[in-house]
Short mmCIF file of C-alpha atoms in Angstrom, two decimals:
data_model
loop_
_atom_site.label_atom_id
_atom_site.label_comp_id
_atom_site.label_asym_id
_atom_site.label_seq_id
_atom_site.Cartn_x
_atom_site.Cartn_y
_atom_site.Cartn_z
CA MET A 114 14.11 15.21 -30.65
CA GLN A 115 12.56 16.26 -27.35
CA TRP A 116 10.85 13.63 -25.21
CA LYS A 117 7.49 15.44 -25.30
CA ASN A 118 7.53 15.40 -29.10
CA ILE A 119 7.55 11.60 -29.11
CA SER A 120 4.08 10.08 -29.33
CA PHE A 121 2.59 8.42 -26.28
CA ARG A 122 2.66 4.99 -27.92
CA LYS A 123 6.36 5.26 -28.69
CA ARG A 124 7.09 6.52 -25.19
CA MET A 125 5.21 3.59 -23.69
CA LEU A 126 7.09 1.20 -25.99
CA ILE A 127 10.49 2.69 -25.10
CA ILE A 128 9.80 2.83 -21.35
CA MET A 129 8.37 -0.68 -21.10
CA THR A 130 11.08 -2.17 -23.33
CA LEU A 131 13.96 -0.46 -21.52
CA SER A 132 12.55 -1.26 -18.10
CA GLY A 133 12.06 -4.88 -19.13
CA LEU A 134 15.57 -5.03 -20.57
CA ILE A 135 17.16 -3.57 -17.44
CA GLU A 136 15.22 -5.96 -15.24
CA LEU A 137 16.21 -8.93 -17.37
CA LEU A 138 19.88 -7.89 -17.46
CA LEU A 139 19.84 -7.64 -13.68
CA LEU A 140 18.29 -11.09 -13.51
CA VAL A 141 20.89 -12.46 -15.96
CA ALA A 142 23.71 -10.92 -13.93
CA ALA A 143 22.24 -12.30 -10.73
CA GLY A 144 21.81 -15.72 -12.36
CA PHE A 145 25.36 -15.68 -13.69
CA VAL A 146 26.79 -14.73 -10.30
CA TYR A 147 24.71 -17.39 -8.59
CA ILE A 148 25.74 -20.13 -11.04
CA LYS A 149 29.38 -19.08 -10.86
CA HIS A 150 29.31 -19.06 -7.08
CA ALA A 151 27.57 -22.45 -7.03
CA GLN A 152 30.15 -23.89 -9.44
CA GLU A 153 33.03 -22.51 -7.40
CA GLU A 154 31.53 -23.83 -4.19
CA GLU A 155 30.94 -27.23 -5.80
CA MET A 156 34.49 -27.40 -7.15
CA GLY A 157 35.90 -26.23 -3.80
CA LEU A 158 34.08 -28.98 -1.94
CA LYS A 159 35.19 -31.50 -4.54
CA ALA A 160 38.79 -30.34 -4.24
CA LEU A 161 38.55 -30.49 -0.44
CA GLY A 162 37.22 -34.04 -0.63
CA VAL A 163 40.11 -35.18 -2.81
CA ALA A 164 42.65 -33.35 -0.63
CA THR A 165 41.22 -34.96 2.54
CA PHE A 166 41.32 -38.38 0.88
CA LEU A 167 44.97 -37.92 -0.09
CA ALA A 168 45.92 -36.51 3.33
CA ASP A 169 44.56 -39.63 5.03
CA SER A 170 46.55 -41.90 2.69
CA PRO A 171 49.57 -43.61 4.34
CA TYR A 172 51.31 -43.34 1.03
CA VAL A 173 51.15 -39.52 1.15
CA GLN A 174 52.23 -39.50 4.77
CA GLU A 175 55.21 -41.71 3.93
CA LEU A 176 56.06 -39.55 0.90
CA ILE A 177 56.20 -36.42 3.05
CA GLU A 178 58.20 -38.03 5.83
CA GLU A 179 60.73 -39.49 3.39
CA ARG A 180 60.62 -36.38 1.16
CA ASN A 181 60.23 -38.64 -1.84
CA ILE A 182 59.79 -36.57 -5.03
CA ALA A 183 59.90 -39.50 -7.45
CA PRO A 184 56.19 -40.43 -7.93
CA GLN A 185 55.11 -37.19 -9.75
CA GLN A 186 53.41 -38.92 -12.66
CA ARG A 187 51.06 -40.86 -10.40
CA PHE A 188 49.67 -37.65 -8.93
CA ARG A 189 49.53 -36.01 -12.35
CA ASN A 190 47.37 -38.94 -13.55
CA VAL A 191 45.05 -38.47 -10.59
CA THR A 192 44.91 -34.72 -11.36
CA GLU A 193 43.85 -35.45 -14.91
CA ARG A 194 41.23 -38.00 -13.89
CA ILE A 195 39.48 -35.68 -11.45
CA GLY A 196 39.65 -32.75 -13.87
CA ALA A 197 41.61 -30.60 -11.46
CA ALA A 198 44.21 -28.00 -12.37
CA PHE A 199 46.76 -29.28 -9.87
CA ILE A 200 47.54 -31.46 -6.89
CA VAL A 201 50.28 -29.98 -4.76
CA ILE A 202 51.76 -31.63 -1.67
CA GLY A 203 54.08 -29.69 0.62
CA ASP A 204 55.98 -30.42 3.78
CA LYS A 205 55.48 -28.71 7.13
CA ASN A 206 57.43 -25.70 5.83
CA GLY A 207 55.31 -25.37 2.73
CA ILE A 208 58.00 -26.66 0.36
CA ARG A 209 56.56 -28.40 -2.68
CA LEU A 210 57.11 -32.14 -2.86
CA VAL A 211 54.49 -32.79 -5.56
CA HIS A 212 53.64 -30.31 -8.33
CA PRO A 213 52.37 -30.50 -11.94
CA LEU A 214 55.58 -28.78 -13.11
CA ASP A 215 58.93 -30.35 -12.35
CA GLU A 216 60.84 -27.09 -12.22
CA ARG A 217 58.70 -25.85 -9.33
CA ILE A 218 59.27 -28.85 -7.13
CA GLY A 219 61.30 -27.97 -4.05
CA LYS A 220 60.14 -24.37 -4.08
CA PRO A 221 57.76 -22.74 -1.55
CA MET A 222 54.02 -23.03 -2.20
CA LYS A 223 52.38 -19.75 -3.29
CA GLY A 224 49.06 -18.19 -2.42
CA GLY A 225 49.63 -17.43 1.24
CA ASP A 226 46.75 -19.65 2.31
CA ASN A 227 48.63 -22.52 4.02
CA GLN A 228 48.65 -21.01 7.49
CA ARG A 229 45.42 -22.57 8.69
CA ALA A 230 46.48 -26.05 7.55
CA LEU A 231 50.14 -25.99 8.67
CA VAL A 232 49.57 -24.14 11.96
CA LYS A 233 46.03 -25.00 13.01
CA GLY A 234 45.63 -28.31 11.20
CA GLU A 235 42.35 -27.31 9.57
CA SER A 236 40.69 -28.46 6.34
CA TYR A 237 39.10 -25.66 4.27
CA VAL A 238 38.33 -24.17 0.87
CA SER A 239 40.19 -21.05 -0.22
CA PHE A 240 40.64 -18.78 -3.22
CA ALA A 241 44.16 -17.61 -3.99
CA GLN A 242 46.55 -16.62 -6.76
CA GLY A 243 49.07 -19.37 -7.23
CA SER A 244 51.83 -20.03 -9.71
CA LEU A 245 49.32 -21.56 -12.16
CA GLY A 246 46.74 -18.77 -11.79
CA TYR A 247 43.82 -17.78 -9.65
CA SER A 248 42.16 -20.91 -8.33
CA VAL A 249 39.71 -22.40 -5.87
CA ARG A 250 41.50 -24.80 -3.56
CA GLY A 251 40.74 -27.55 -1.14
CA LYS A 252 43.43 -27.64 1.54
CA THR A 253 43.95 -30.00 4.43
CA ALA A 254 46.75 -30.78 6.87
CA VAL A 255 48.62 -34.09 6.82
CA PHE A 256 49.28 -35.76 10.19
CA ASN A 257 51.71 -38.54 11.11
CA ASP A 258 50.92 -41.40 13.42
CA LYS A 259 51.67 -39.24 16.42
CA GLY A 260 49.13 -36.61 15.33
CA GLU A 261 51.80 -34.10 14.39
CA ILE A 262 51.39 -31.85 11.35
CA ILE A 263 53.92 -32.94 8.78
CA GLY A 264 52.60 -31.33 5.63
CA VAL A 265 49.70 -30.03 3.53
CA VAL A 266 47.74 -31.28 0.50
CA SER A 267 46.26 -28.72 -1.89
CA VAL A 268 43.90 -29.65 -4.74
CA GLY A 269 42.81 -26.81 -6.98
CA TYR A 270 40.68 -25.84 -9.98
CA LEU A 271 41.49 -22.74 -12.00
CA VAL A 272 38.72 -20.16 -11.81
CA GLU A 273 39.07 -19.22 -15.48
CA ARG A 274 38.30 -22.83 -16.44
CA LEU A 275 35.17 -22.62 -14.30
CA GLN A 276 34.17 -19.51 -16.21
CA ASP A 277 34.53 -21.45 -19.44
CA LYS A 278 31.93 -23.87 -18.09
CA VAL A 279 29.62 -21.05 -16.89
CA GLU A 280 29.75 -18.95 -20.07
CA PRO A 281 27.38 -21.24 -22.03
CA PHE A 282 24.84 -20.63 -19.28
CA LEU A 283 25.42 -16.90 -19.64
CA ALA A 284 24.88 -17.10 -23.40
CA PHE A 285 21.67 -19.03 -22.85
CA LEU A 286 20.43 -16.49 -20.30
CA LEU A 287 21.23 -13.59 -22.64
CA PHE A 288 19.38 -15.31 -25.49
CA MET A 289 16.34 -15.82 -23.29
CA ALA A 290 16.57 -12.21 -22.14
CA LEU A 291 16.52 -10.95 -25.73
CA LEU A 292 13.59 -13.26 -26.48
CA VAL A 293 11.67 -11.91 -23.51
CA VAL A 294 12.50 -8.31 -24.50
CA ALA A 295 11.12 -8.95 -27.99
CA ALA A 296 7.93 -10.44 -26.53
CA ASN A 297 7.71 -7.52 -24.10
CA ALA A 298 8.02 -5.05 -27.00
CA ILE A 299 5.12 -6.72 -28.82
CA ILE A 300 2.97 -6.73 -25.69
CA SER A 301 3.95 -3.13 -24.92
CA SER A 302 2.92 -2.03 -28.39
CA TYR A 303 -0.45 -3.71 -28.02
CA ALA A 304 -0.98 -2.37 -24.50
CA SER A 305 -0.04 1.17 -25.53
CA ARG A 306 -2.52 1.08 -28.41
CA ARG A 307 -5.29 -0.11 -26.11
CA PHE A 308 -4.37 2.42 -23.44
CA GLN A 309 -4.28 5.35 -25.84
CA LYS A 310 -7.61 4.26 -27.28
CA ALA A 311 -9.00 4.32 -23.75
CA ILE A 312 -7.86 7.95 -23.32
CA LEU A 313 -9.39 8.87 -26.70
CA GLY A 314 -6.05 9.23 -28.46
CA PHE A 315 -4.83 12.14 -26.32
CA GLU A 316 -1.20 12.62 -25.40
CA PRO A 317 -0.34 12.96 -21.66
CA GLU A 318 0.46 16.67 -22.05
CA GLU A 319 -2.90 17.21 -23.76
CA ILE A 320 -4.70 15.42 -20.96
CA GLY A 321 -2.93 17.58 -18.37
CA ARG A 322 -3.78 20.75 -20.27
CA LEU A 323 -7.41 19.69 -20.75
CA TYR A 324 -7.71 18.88 -17.05
CA VAL A 325 -6.39 22.32 -16.06
CA GLU A 326 -8.68 24.00 -18.62
CA LEU A 327 -11.67 22.00 -17.36
CA ASP A 328 -10.87 22.78 -13.74
CA VAL A 329 -10.57 26.51 -14.46
CA THR A 330 -13.71 26.48 -16.61
CA MET A 331 -15.75 24.67 -13.97
CA SER A 332 -14.55 27.02 -11.24
CA THR A 333 -15.71 30.07 -13.23
CA LEU A 334 -19.17 28.71 -14.06
CA LYS A 335 -22.02 30.13 -12.05
CA GLU A 336 -23.96 26.90 -12.44
CA GLY A 337 -23.20 24.02 -10.11
CA ILE A 338 -21.75 20.93 -11.80
CA LEU A 339 -21.01 17.51 -10.31
CA SER A 340 -20.38 14.05 -11.68
CA ILE A 341 -20.45 10.50 -10.36
CA ASP A 342 -18.82 7.30 -11.56
CA GLY A 343 -20.49 3.98 -12.34
CA GLU A 344 -20.51 3.07 -8.64
CA GLY A 345 -22.34 6.25 -7.65
CA ARG A 346 -19.28 7.91 -6.05
CA LEU A 347 -18.80 11.65 -6.37
CA ARG A 348 -15.87 12.17 -8.77
CA SER A 349 -15.91 15.93 -9.39
CA ILE A 350 -17.72 19.01 -8.15
CA ASN A 351 -17.09 22.67 -8.89
CA LYS A 352 -17.01 25.63 -6.51
CA SER A 353 -20.49 26.85 -7.38
CA ALA A 354 -21.98 23.43 -6.59
CA CYS A 355 -20.20 23.41 -3.22
CA ASP A 356 -21.53 26.89 -2.43
CA ILE A 357 -25.10 26.11 -3.55
CA LEU A 358 -25.34 22.81 -1.67
CA ASN A 359 -23.09 23.82 1.25
CA ILE A 360 -20.68 20.92 0.66
CA ASP A 361 -17.02 20.62 1.62
CA LYS A 362 -15.25 19.46 -1.55
CA ASN A 363 -12.30 17.73 0.11
CA SER A 364 -14.44 15.53 2.35
CA ALA A 365 -17.09 14.86 -0.30
CA LEU A 366 -14.94 13.66 -3.21
CA ASN A 367 -14.84 9.90 -3.78
CA GLN A 368 -17.69 9.41 -1.31
CA PRO A 369 -21.03 7.84 -2.37
CA LEU A 370 -23.33 10.64 -3.56
CA SER A 371 -26.16 9.08 -1.53
CA LYS A 372 -24.07 9.82 1.57
CA VAL A 373 -23.09 13.35 0.58
CA ILE A 374 -26.57 14.34 -0.69
CA PRO A 375 -29.11 11.79 0.58
CA GLU A 376 -32.01 13.37 -1.36
CA SER A 377 -30.26 13.04 -4.73
CA ASP A 378 -31.44 10.39 -7.19
CA LEU A 379 -28.75 11.05 -9.79
CA ALA A 380 -27.69 7.39 -9.49
CA THR A 381 -30.93 6.39 -11.25
CA VAL A 382 -29.47 7.83 -14.45
CA LEU A 383 -26.85 5.04 -14.31
CA VAL A 384 -29.70 2.53 -14.65
CA THR A 385 -32.11 4.33 -16.97
CA GLY A 386 -29.57 6.15 -19.16
CA ALA A 387 -32.17 8.93 -19.53
CA THR A 388 -31.33 12.58 -20.09
CA ASP A 389 -33.35 15.09 -18.04
CA GLN A 390 -33.74 18.73 -18.90
CA ASP A 391 -34.84 21.54 -16.58
CA ILE A 392 -36.23 19.32 -13.83
CA ASP A 393 -37.15 20.66 -10.40
CA LEU A 394 -35.15 19.30 -7.47
CA TYR A 395 -35.06 19.96 -3.74
CA LEU A 396 -31.58 19.18 -2.36
CA ASN A 397 -30.04 20.24 0.95
CA LYS A 398 -33.03 22.57 1.52
CA GLN A 399 -32.37 24.31 -1.80
CA ARG A 400 -34.83 24.55 -4.68
CA LEU A 401 -32.96 23.81 -7.89
CA ILE A 402 -33.47 23.46 -11.61
CA ALA A 403 -31.19 20.75 -13.01
CA ASN A 404 -30.08 19.00 -16.16
CA ARG A 405 -28.79 15.42 -15.95
CA SER A 406 -27.09 13.20 -18.51
CA PRO A 407 -25.34 9.82 -18.47
CA ILE A 408 -21.64 9.52 -19.37
CA ILE A 409 -21.36 6.84 -22.04
CA VAL A 410 -18.03 5.35 -23.18
CA GLU A 411 -18.03 2.66 -25.87
CA GLY A 412 -21.72 2.10 -25.42
CA LYS A 413 -21.48 1.58 -21.65
CA ILE A 414 -22.74 3.96 -18.96
CA VAL A 415 -19.70 4.75 -16.80
CA GLY A 416 -21.10 7.69 -14.86
CA ALA A 417 -23.47 10.64 -14.85
CA VAL A 418 -23.17 14.42 -14.73
CA SER A 419 -25.59 17.03 -13.47
CA SER A 420 -25.64 20.80 -13.84
CA PHE A 421 -28.00 22.90 -11.73
CA ARG A 422 -28.76 26.39 -10.52
CA LEU A 423 -30.80 27.90 -7.74
CA ARG A 424 -34.41 28.22 -8.72
CA ASP A 425 -34.58 31.42 -6.68
CA GLU A 426 -32.26 33.08 -9.17
CA ILE A 427 -34.90 32.87 -11.86
CA ASN A 428 -37.93 33.17 -9.57
CA GLU A 429 -38.20 36.89 -10.14
CA LEU A 430 -38.10 36.51 -13.91
CA THR A 431 -40.48 33.54 -13.75
CA GLU A 432 -42.93 35.46 -11.58
CA GLN A 433 -42.76 38.48 -13.83
CA LEU A 434 -43.23 36.32 -16.89
CA SER A 435 -46.13 34.43 -15.32
CA GLN A 436 -47.82 37.64 -14.29
CA THR A 437 -47.19 39.23 -17.65
CA LYS A 438 -48.59 36.23 -19.49
CA ALA A 439 -51.60 36.14 -17.18
CA TYR A 440 -52.21 39.87 -17.65
CA ALA A 441 -51.70 39.60 -21.40
CA GLU A 442 -54.10 36.68 -21.61
CA MET A 443 -56.66 38.48 -19.48
CA LEU A 444 -56.31 41.71 -21.43
CA ARG A 445 -56.55 39.90 -24.74
CA SER A 446 -59.69 38.15 -23.61
CA GLN A 447 -61.15 41.33 -22.16
CA THR A 448 -60.24 43.31 -25.28
CA HIS A 449 -61.99 40.79 -27.49
CA GLU A 450 -65.01 40.64 -25.20
CA HIS A 451 -65.21 44.39 -24.63
CA ARG A 452 -64.91 45.09 -28.34
CA ASN A 453 -68.10 43.13 -28.86
CA LYS A 454 -69.76 44.88 -25.92
CA LEU A 455 -68.71 48.30 -27.18
CA ASN A 456 -70.10 47.55 -30.63
CA THR A 457 -73.34 46.48 -28.97
CA ILE A 458 -73.46 49.63 -26.83
CA SER A 459 -72.68 51.80 -29.85
CA GLY A 460 -75.57 50.28 -31.79
CA MET A 461 -77.95 50.62 -28.88
CA VAL A 462 -76.99 54.29 -28.37
CA GLN A 463 -77.66 54.98 -32.05
CA MET A 464 -81.04 53.29 -31.67
CA GLY A 465 -81.83 55.41 -28.60
CA GLU A 466 -82.03 52.47 -26.20
CA LEU A 467 -80.36 54.31 -23.36
CA GLU A 468 -82.01 52.33 -20.57
CA SER A 469 -80.82 49.06 -22.15
CA VAL A 470 -77.31 50.52 -22.39
CA GLN A 471 -77.32 51.41 -18.69
CA ARG A 472 -78.61 47.97 -17.78
CA LEU A 473 -75.93 46.22 -19.86
CA ILE A 474 -73.14 48.33 -18.37
CA GLY A 475 -74.44 47.62 -14.87
CA GLN A 476 -74.50 43.88 -15.52
CA GLU A 477 -70.92 43.84 -16.77
CA THR A 478 -69.67 45.95 -13.90
CA ALA A 479 -71.45 43.79 -11.36
CA HIS A 480 -70.08 40.59 -12.94
CA TYR A 481 -66.42 41.65 -12.79
CA GLN A 482 -66.78 43.26 -9.40
CA SER A 483 -68.39 40.18 -7.87
CA LEU A 484 -65.73 37.90 -9.41
CA ILE A 485 -62.88 40.05 -8.13
CA GLU A 486 -64.41 40.31 -4.66
CA PHE A 487 -65.01 36.58 -4.53
CA LEU A 488 -61.41 35.77 -5.47
CA ARG A 489 -60.08 38.38 -3.07
CA GLU A 490 -62.00 36.89 -0.16
CA THR A 491 -61.40 33.25 -1.15
CA VAL A 492 -57.75 33.27 -2.22
CA LYS A 493 -55.29 35.18 -0.05
CA GLU A 494 -52.33 34.66 -2.43
CA PRO A 495 -52.47 37.49 -5.03
CA LEU A 496 -50.46 35.52 -7.59
CA ILE A 497 -52.92 32.62 -7.53
CA ALA A 498 -55.96 34.92 -7.49
CA GLY A 499 -54.64 36.80 -10.52
CA MET A 500 -54.05 33.54 -12.36
CA LEU A 501 -57.62 32.39 -11.68
CA LEU A 502 -59.00 35.72 -12.89
CA GLY A 503 -57.02 35.41 -16.11
CA LYS A 504 -58.07 31.79 -16.64
CA THR A 505 -61.73 32.83 -16.12
CA GLU A 506 -61.45 35.34 -18.95
CA ARG A 507 -59.65 32.78 -21.11
CA ALA A 508 -62.50 30.33 -20.54
CA ARG A 509 -65.07 32.91 -21.64
CA GLU A 510 -63.06 33.54 -24.79
CA LEU A 511 -63.07 29.80 -25.58
CA GLY A 512 -66.79 29.57 -24.99
CA LEU A 513 -66.27 27.73 -21.71
CA GLU A 514 -67.04 28.59 -18.12
CA LEU A 515 -64.52 28.39 -15.30
CA ILE A 516 -66.20 28.07 -11.91
CA VAL A 517 -64.40 28.35 -8.58
CA GLU A 518 -66.50 26.38 -6.10
CA GLU A 519 -68.21 28.36 -3.36
CA GLY A 520 -66.61 26.46 -0.52
CA SER A 521 -63.05 27.08 -1.77
CA ARG A 522 -60.57 28.78 0.50
CA LEU A 523 -56.84 29.42 0.44
CA GLU A 524 -55.12 31.31 3.24
CA GLU A 525 -51.53 32.48 3.03
CA LEU A 526 -49.34 29.57 2.04
CA PRO A 527 -46.86 28.12 4.56
CA GLN A 528 -43.24 29.09 4.02
CA ARG A 529 -42.29 25.70 2.56
CA ILE A 530 -44.83 26.00 -0.30
CA ASN A 531 -43.96 28.49 -3.00
CA ALA A 532 -46.82 30.38 -4.67
CA ASP A 533 -45.10 30.03 -8.06
CA ASP A 534 -45.29 26.25 -7.76
CA VAL A 535 -48.99 26.37 -6.91
CA VAL A 536 -49.57 28.62 -9.94
CA THR A 537 -47.69 26.11 -12.11
CA ILE A 538 -49.70 23.17 -10.76
CA LEU A 539 -53.14 24.84 -10.88
CA GLY A 540 -52.50 26.59 -14.20
CA ASN A 541 -51.46 23.33 -15.90
CA LEU A 542 -54.46 21.48 -14.47
CA ILE A 543 -56.83 24.16 -15.79
CA ASP A 544 -55.15 24.23 -19.22
CA ASN A 545 -55.45 20.45 -19.47
CA ALA A 546 -59.13 20.72 -18.54
CA PHE A 547 -59.65 23.37 -21.26
CA ASP A 548 -57.94 21.14 -23.83
CA ALA A 549 -60.00 18.10 -22.83
CA THR A 550 -63.23 20.07 -23.00
CA MET A 551 -62.40 21.62 -26.40
CA SER A 552 -61.47 18.16 -27.74
CA ALA A 553 -64.89 16.87 -26.64
CA ILE A 554 -66.60 19.82 -28.33
CA LYS A 555 -64.84 19.04 -31.62
CA ALA A 556 -65.65 15.34 -31.33
CA GLU A 557 -69.36 15.82 -30.53
CA GLN A 558 -71.56 18.10 -32.61
CA HIS A 559 -74.29 18.33 -29.95
CA PHE A 560 -72.21 19.03 -26.91
CA ALA A 561 -74.46 19.89 -23.96
CA SER A 562 -73.96 23.39 -22.57
CA GLU A 563 -73.50 22.11 -19.01
CA ARG A 564 -70.49 20.09 -20.15
CA ARG A 565 -68.68 23.29 -21.05
CA MET A 566 -67.95 23.97 -17.39
CA VAL A 567 -64.58 23.50 -15.71
CA GLU A 568 -64.74 23.44 -11.93
CA VAL A 569 -61.90 24.45 -9.63
CA SER A 570 -61.75 23.72 -5.93
CA ILE A 571 -59.08 24.97 -3.51
CA SER A 572 -58.97 23.90 0.10
CA ASP A 573 -56.56 24.24 3.00
CA TYR A 574 -58.81 23.29 5.92
CA GLY A 575 -56.76 20.31 7.08
CA ASN A 576 -53.05 19.50 7.03
CA GLU A 577 -52.90 19.68 3.24
CA VAL A 578 -53.48 22.19 0.50
CA ILE A 579 -55.83 20.43 -1.92
CA LEU A 580 -56.09 21.63 -5.52
CA GLU A 581 -58.81 20.02 -7.61
CA VAL A 582 -59.85 20.62 -11.21
CA SER A 583 -62.75 18.77 -12.78
CA ASP A 584 -63.88 18.82 -16.41
CA GLN A 585 -66.48 16.99 -18.47
CA GLY A 586 -64.32 16.42 -21.49
CA VAL A 587 -62.97 13.29 -23.18
CA GLY A 588 -61.64 11.64 -20.01
CA LEU A 589 -58.38 9.74 -19.57
CA PRO A 590 -56.94 8.19 -22.77
CA GLU A 591 -57.59 4.47 -23.06
CA GLN A 592 -54.43 3.77 -25.07
CA ILE A 593 -52.08 5.16 -22.39
CA ALA A 594 -51.84 3.82 -18.85
CA PRO A 595 -52.52 6.54 -16.22
CA GLU A 596 -49.11 6.04 -14.58
CA ARG A 597 -47.40 6.81 -17.91
CA LEU A 598 -49.15 10.18 -18.33
CA ILE A 599 -46.83 11.70 -15.72
CA GLU A 600 -43.74 10.77 -17.77
CA LYS A 601 -42.07 13.56 -19.70
CA GLY A 602 -43.06 13.58 -23.39
CA ILE A 603 -46.04 11.22 -22.91
CA SER A 604 -49.32 12.80 -24.01
CA SER A 605 -52.63 11.83 -25.56
CA LYS A 606 -52.27 14.81 -27.90
CA ALA A 607 -50.59 14.32 -31.24
CA ALA A 608 -48.97 17.75 -31.36
CA ASN A 609 -45.28 18.23 -30.63
CA ASN A 610 -43.94 19.72 -27.40
CA ARG A 611 -46.67 18.01 -25.38
CA GLY A 612 -46.41 15.74 -22.37
CA VAL A 613 -44.88 18.39 -20.08
CA GLY A 614 -47.82 19.65 -17.96
CA LEU A 615 -48.59 16.53 -15.95
CA TYR A 616 -44.87 15.78 -15.70
CA LEU A 617 -44.23 19.18 -14.07
CA ILE A 618 -47.26 18.79 -11.80
CA ASN A 619 -46.10 15.38 -10.59
CA GLN A 620 -42.52 16.61 -10.13
CA LEU A 621 -43.65 19.51 -7.95
CA ALA A 622 -46.09 17.34 -5.97
CA THR A 623 -43.36 14.76 -5.34
CA ARG A 624 -40.89 17.42 -4.24
CA TYR A 625 -43.35 18.61 -1.59
CA HIS A 626 -43.97 14.95 -0.64
CA GLY A 627 -47.48 15.32 -2.01
CA GLN A 628 -49.53 13.32 -4.50
CA LEU A 629 -51.24 13.67 -7.87
CA GLU A 630 -54.46 11.73 -8.19
CA MET A 631 -56.26 11.16 -11.53
CA THR A 632 -59.81 9.79 -11.64
CA GLU A 633 -62.60 9.75 -14.19
CA ASN A 634 -65.96 11.31 -13.38
CA LYS A 635 -69.02 9.06 -13.33
CA GLU A 636 -70.48 10.37 -16.57
CA PHE A 637 -67.95 12.49 -18.42
CA GLY A 638 -64.48 13.95 -18.02
CA THR A 639 -61.69 13.77 -15.50
CA ARG A 640 -60.99 14.92 -11.97
CA MET A 641 -57.40 15.90 -11.18
CA THR A 642 -56.45 16.36 -7.52
CA VAL A 643 -53.13 17.42 -6.05
CA TYR A 644 -52.39 17.10 -2.32
CA LEU A 645 -49.59 19.28 -0.87
CA PRO A 646 -48.72 18.74 2.82
CA LYS A 647 -48.41 22.00 4.73
CA GLU A 648 -45.63 20.67 6.96
CA GLU A 649 -42.34 18.96 6.12
CA GLN A 650 -42.73 15.19 5.92
CA ILE A 651 -40.13 13.09 7.76
#
């Protein structure tokens, strides 16, 4: 079975168990070596102590000088009492005078480690292979009264007997190692389950493949995409986002988004958990339309992601659509109105009232001509003038009257203010005024004719472009706080898909560092005013 075919949990279990086992075996080996070395050192020092004691004994000195080999049993008793393997005493030539075995008495001592004692007169611990086996020995020189070296005392412990004492420790260490390995396997199994749950049950190869697929997919998207973690740091960004916002990916990753893009408020999504669709943003001097969503894992917000595109890419379509809708609305209104006028003219012609027909045609021509001339002189932006003309016809169709105040004036807009945005703001304000007025008409049977007027004022005399729309309708809703009316989806109307107009107006005003002001008129209706600074605010 190939390694990649084994599940991630089993791989984690095998790796953690084997690594733990290897580590524990190394620790056991190290412990065994340490204990063995400590035991050997302890026995060597003990043997050296006994050997030194015997070397200082006058009895041993006399035995060596007289070469007395009779008292073997006495030394064998001492050997047994101290638990040693042997006590060997030799003369200055290394010939055994005392040995555990009688047949080896009188023969040279083995091991080759007597030189330091017999030549240099030292006391030391050595390891050597003797006639009884490999042993740890305490050796010391024996001196006579004149300070001359006359022999050597060697006390030894067999190393294999030391191993017999150490082996129980080894067994205990191995048992503890197996116990720890079993505990490690249980913990590894639990940890692997938790870890795989955290990665949504994917195998490592699947995660790698998904990452590559995601990276390729993001790099081919025309929309810009970026994401942040729970701390507000930029975690990922695709090529399109870097191109749109003029960002260097390598230097931007893992940096706080507030540092990379100071104007961004994506971090607020981490707090609110709200999802935004098609909102207008102004980032790094780019006008964008963005979608933003929180990243939620196990009920907790761990980050946020935003996709966006240049608003300029859809400006042409938006402008065409706006103009088309305005023209369609104007034509529909004019068609409806002119159909009535044509029927009237047809009837008057049949009745022979030619002078009345001429007078009616002159009135209509003068009305449209004066309106067009007024808008042409007052509003220098054709897109806005066309919108106002269309809204005027729409008002007539609804039985209302749209009045552009005499003192209004709008020169060419500064470069930072887009005419499309002004159309969006003014158009939504006028539509809201129409709705409020129509609601008042339905609510009141005797609605005064002067309250059917909607007034529009446009001014750019100072440092701001001021757009003002006033109606005499139902006024601001009492059940909704004014500051909530600018939230997306909040509306005083019961119909679906409402609560967008004021939200868009406020978004655009905020982006231009302007302000939306809502006030109620003294008697009836509402006055909506939007202030747009002509120059960039610092």
